[in-house]
Tab-separated table of N, CA and C and ligand atoms in Angstrom:
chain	number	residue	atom	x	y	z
A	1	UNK	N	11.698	-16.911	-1.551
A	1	UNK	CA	11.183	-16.795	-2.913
A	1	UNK	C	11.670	-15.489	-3.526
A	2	UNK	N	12.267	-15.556	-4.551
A	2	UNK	CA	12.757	-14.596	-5.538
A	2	UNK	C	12.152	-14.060	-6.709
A	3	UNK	N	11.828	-12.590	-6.622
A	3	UNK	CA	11.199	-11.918	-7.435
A	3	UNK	C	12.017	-11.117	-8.337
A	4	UNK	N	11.521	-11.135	-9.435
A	4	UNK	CA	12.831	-10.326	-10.528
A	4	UNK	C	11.671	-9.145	-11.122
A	5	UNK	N	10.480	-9.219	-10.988
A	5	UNK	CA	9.760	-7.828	-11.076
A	5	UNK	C	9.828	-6.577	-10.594
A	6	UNK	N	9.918	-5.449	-10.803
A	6	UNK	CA	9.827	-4.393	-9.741
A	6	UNK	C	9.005	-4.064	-9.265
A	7	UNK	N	8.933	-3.359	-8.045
A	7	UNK	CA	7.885	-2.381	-8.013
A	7	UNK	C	6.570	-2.308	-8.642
A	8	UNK	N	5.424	-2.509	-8.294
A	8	UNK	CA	4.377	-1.828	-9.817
A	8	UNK	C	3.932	-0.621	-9.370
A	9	UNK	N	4.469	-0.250	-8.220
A	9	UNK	CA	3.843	1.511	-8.076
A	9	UNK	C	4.748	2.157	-8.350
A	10	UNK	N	6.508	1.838	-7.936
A	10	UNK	CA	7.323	3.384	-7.752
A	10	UNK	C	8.364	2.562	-8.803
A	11	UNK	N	8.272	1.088	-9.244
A	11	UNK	CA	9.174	0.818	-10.387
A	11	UNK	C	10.372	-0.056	-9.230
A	12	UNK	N	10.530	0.442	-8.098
A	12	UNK	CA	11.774	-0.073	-7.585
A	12	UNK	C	11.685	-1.637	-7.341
A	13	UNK	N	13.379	-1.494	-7.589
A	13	UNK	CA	13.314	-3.152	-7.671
A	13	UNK	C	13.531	-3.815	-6.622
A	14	UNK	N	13.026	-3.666	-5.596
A	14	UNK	CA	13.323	-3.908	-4.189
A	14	UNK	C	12.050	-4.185	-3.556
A	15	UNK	N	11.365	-5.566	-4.559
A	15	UNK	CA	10.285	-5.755	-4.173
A	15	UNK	C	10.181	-7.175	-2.845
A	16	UNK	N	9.188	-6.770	-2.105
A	16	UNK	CA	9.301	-8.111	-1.398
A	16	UNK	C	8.148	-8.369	-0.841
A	17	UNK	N	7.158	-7.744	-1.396
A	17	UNK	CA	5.556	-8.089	-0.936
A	17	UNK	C	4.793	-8.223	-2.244
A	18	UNK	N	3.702	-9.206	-2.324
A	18	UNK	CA	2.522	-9.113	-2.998
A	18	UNK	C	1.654	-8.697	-2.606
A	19	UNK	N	0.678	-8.122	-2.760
A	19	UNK	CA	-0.674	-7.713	-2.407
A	19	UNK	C	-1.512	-9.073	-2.437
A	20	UNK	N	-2.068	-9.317	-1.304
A	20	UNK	CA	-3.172	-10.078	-1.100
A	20	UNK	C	-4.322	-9.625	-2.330
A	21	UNK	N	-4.739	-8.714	-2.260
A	21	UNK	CA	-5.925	-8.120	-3.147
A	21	UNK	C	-5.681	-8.301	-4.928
A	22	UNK	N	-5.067	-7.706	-5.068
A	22	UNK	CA	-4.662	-7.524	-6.667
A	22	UNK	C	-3.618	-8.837	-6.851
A	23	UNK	N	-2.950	-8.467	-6.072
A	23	UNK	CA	-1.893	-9.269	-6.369
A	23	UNK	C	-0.477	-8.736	-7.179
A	24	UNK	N	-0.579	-7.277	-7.006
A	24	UNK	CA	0.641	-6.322	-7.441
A	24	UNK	C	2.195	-6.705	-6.722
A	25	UNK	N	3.073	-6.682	-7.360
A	25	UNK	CA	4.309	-6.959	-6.984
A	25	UNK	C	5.059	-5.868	-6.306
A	26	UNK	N	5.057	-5.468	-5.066
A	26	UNK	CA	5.050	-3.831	-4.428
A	26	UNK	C	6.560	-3.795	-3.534
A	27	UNK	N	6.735	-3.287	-3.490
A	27	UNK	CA	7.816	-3.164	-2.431
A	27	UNK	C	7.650	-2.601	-1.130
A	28	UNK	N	8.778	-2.449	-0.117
A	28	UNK	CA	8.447	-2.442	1.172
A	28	UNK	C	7.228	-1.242	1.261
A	29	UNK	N	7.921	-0.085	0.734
A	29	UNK	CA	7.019	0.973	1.359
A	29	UNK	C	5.789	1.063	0.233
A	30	UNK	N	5.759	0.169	-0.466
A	30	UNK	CA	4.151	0.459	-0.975
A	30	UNK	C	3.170	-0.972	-0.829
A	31	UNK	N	3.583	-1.157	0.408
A	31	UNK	CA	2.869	-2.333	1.033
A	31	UNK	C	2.471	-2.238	2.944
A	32	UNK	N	1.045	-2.665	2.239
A	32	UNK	CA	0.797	-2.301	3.985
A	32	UNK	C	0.705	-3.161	4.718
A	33	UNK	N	1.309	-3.279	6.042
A	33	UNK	CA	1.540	-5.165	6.542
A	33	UNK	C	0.433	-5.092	7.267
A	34	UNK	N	-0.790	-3.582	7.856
A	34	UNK	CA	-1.796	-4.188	8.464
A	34	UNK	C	-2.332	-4.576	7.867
A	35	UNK	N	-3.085	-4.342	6.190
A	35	UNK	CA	-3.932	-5.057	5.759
A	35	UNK	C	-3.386	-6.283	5.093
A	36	UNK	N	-2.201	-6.190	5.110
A	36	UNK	CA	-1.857	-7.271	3.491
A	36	UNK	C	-1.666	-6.488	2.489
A	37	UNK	N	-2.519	-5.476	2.152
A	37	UNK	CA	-2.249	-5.508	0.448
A	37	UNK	C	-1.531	-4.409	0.399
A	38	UNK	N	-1.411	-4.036	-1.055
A	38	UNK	CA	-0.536	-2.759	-1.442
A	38	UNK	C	-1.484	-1.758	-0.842
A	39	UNK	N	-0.651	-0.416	-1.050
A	39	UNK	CA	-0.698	0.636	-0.633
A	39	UNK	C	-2.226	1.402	-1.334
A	40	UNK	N	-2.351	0.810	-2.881
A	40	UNK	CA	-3.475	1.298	-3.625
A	40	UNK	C	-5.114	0.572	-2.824
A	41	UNK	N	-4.863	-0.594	-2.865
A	41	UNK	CA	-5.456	-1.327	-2.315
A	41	UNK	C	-6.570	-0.585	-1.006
A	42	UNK	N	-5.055	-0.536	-0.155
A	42	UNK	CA	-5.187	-0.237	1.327
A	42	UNK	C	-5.909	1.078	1.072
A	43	UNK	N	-5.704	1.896	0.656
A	43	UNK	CA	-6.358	3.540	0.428
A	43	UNK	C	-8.130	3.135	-0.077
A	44	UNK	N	-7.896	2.457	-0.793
A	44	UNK	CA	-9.351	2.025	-1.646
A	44	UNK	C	-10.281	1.501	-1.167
A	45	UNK	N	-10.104	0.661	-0.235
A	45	UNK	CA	-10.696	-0.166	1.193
A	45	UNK	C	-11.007	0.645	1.883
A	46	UNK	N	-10.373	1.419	2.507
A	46	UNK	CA	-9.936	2.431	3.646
A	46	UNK	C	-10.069	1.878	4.643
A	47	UNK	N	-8.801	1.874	4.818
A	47	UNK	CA	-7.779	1.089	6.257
A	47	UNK	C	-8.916	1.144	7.548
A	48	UNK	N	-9.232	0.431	7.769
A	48	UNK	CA	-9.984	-0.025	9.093
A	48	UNK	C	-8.686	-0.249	10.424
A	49	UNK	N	-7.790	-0.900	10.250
A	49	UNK	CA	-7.098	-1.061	10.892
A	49	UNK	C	-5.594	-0.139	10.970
A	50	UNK	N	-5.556	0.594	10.557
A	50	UNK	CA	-4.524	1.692	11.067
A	50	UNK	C	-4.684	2.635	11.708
A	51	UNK	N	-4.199	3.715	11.674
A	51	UNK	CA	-4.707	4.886	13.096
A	51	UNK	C	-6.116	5.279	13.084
A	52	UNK	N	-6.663	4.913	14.107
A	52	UNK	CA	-7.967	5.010	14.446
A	52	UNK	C	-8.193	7.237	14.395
A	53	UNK	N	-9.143	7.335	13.413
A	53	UNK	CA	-9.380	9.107	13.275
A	53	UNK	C	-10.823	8.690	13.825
A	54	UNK	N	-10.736	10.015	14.235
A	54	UNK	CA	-12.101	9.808	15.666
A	54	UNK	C	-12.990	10.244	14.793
A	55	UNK	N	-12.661	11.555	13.716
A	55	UNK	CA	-13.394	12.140	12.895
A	55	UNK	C	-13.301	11.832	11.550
A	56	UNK	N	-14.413	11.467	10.606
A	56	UNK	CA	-14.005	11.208	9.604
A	56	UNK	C	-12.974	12.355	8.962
A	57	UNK	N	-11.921	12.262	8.539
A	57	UNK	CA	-11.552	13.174	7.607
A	57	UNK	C	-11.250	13.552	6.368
A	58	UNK	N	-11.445	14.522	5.633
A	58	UNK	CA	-11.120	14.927	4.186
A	58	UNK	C	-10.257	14.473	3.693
A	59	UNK	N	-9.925	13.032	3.565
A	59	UNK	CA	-8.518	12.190	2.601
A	59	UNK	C	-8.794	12.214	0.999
A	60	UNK	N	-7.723	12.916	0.687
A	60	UNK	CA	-7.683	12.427	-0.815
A	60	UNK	C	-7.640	11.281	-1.404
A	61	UNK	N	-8.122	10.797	-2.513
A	61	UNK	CA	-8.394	9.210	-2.859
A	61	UNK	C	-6.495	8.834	-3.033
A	62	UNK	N	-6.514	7.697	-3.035
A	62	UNK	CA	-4.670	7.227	-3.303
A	62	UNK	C	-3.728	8.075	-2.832
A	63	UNK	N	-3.868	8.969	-2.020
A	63	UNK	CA	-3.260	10.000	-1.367
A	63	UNK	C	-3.085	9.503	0.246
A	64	UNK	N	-1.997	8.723	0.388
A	64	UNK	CA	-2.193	8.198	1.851
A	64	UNK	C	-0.775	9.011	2.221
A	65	UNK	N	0.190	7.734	2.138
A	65	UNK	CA	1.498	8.072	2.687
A	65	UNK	C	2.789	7.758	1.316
A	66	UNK	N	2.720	9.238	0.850
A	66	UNK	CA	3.797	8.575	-0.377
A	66	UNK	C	5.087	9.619	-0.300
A	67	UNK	N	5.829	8.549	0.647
A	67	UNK	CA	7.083	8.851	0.249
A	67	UNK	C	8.267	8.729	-0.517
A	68	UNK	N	9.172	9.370	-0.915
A	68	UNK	CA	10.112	9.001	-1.879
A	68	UNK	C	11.817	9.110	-1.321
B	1	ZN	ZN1	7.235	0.779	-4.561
B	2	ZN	ZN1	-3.304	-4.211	-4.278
């Protein structure tokens, strides 16, 4: 299936995931394959299933992993 949208977080057109949740048109790295959804999503939820922190810690909101 072929998408001609970009990105809806970083614009790039090198999209190849939807978000389960929203349903945002995201690309690789602003998509999280443990939960399904985008990256906004995944932060907003707060990932149950990625690296287990023993301690809660001081995360900034939408501040996960943004690389460029
Ligand atoms: Zn992106
Ligand atoms: Zn989403």
């Amino acid at each position: 299936m072929s998408v001609s949208a970009p990105c809806e977080i970083c614009g790039s057109a090198d999209v190849s995931e939807t978000c389960n949740r929203c349903a945002k048109l995201v690309c690789d790295r602003h998509f999280n394959e443990e939960t399904g959804y985008c990256v906004e999503c995944a932060a907003e939820i707060g990932s149950t299933t990625s690296d287990t922190v023993p301690e809660q810690a001081d995360m900034p909101d939408g501040v996960d992993t943004y690389e460029f």
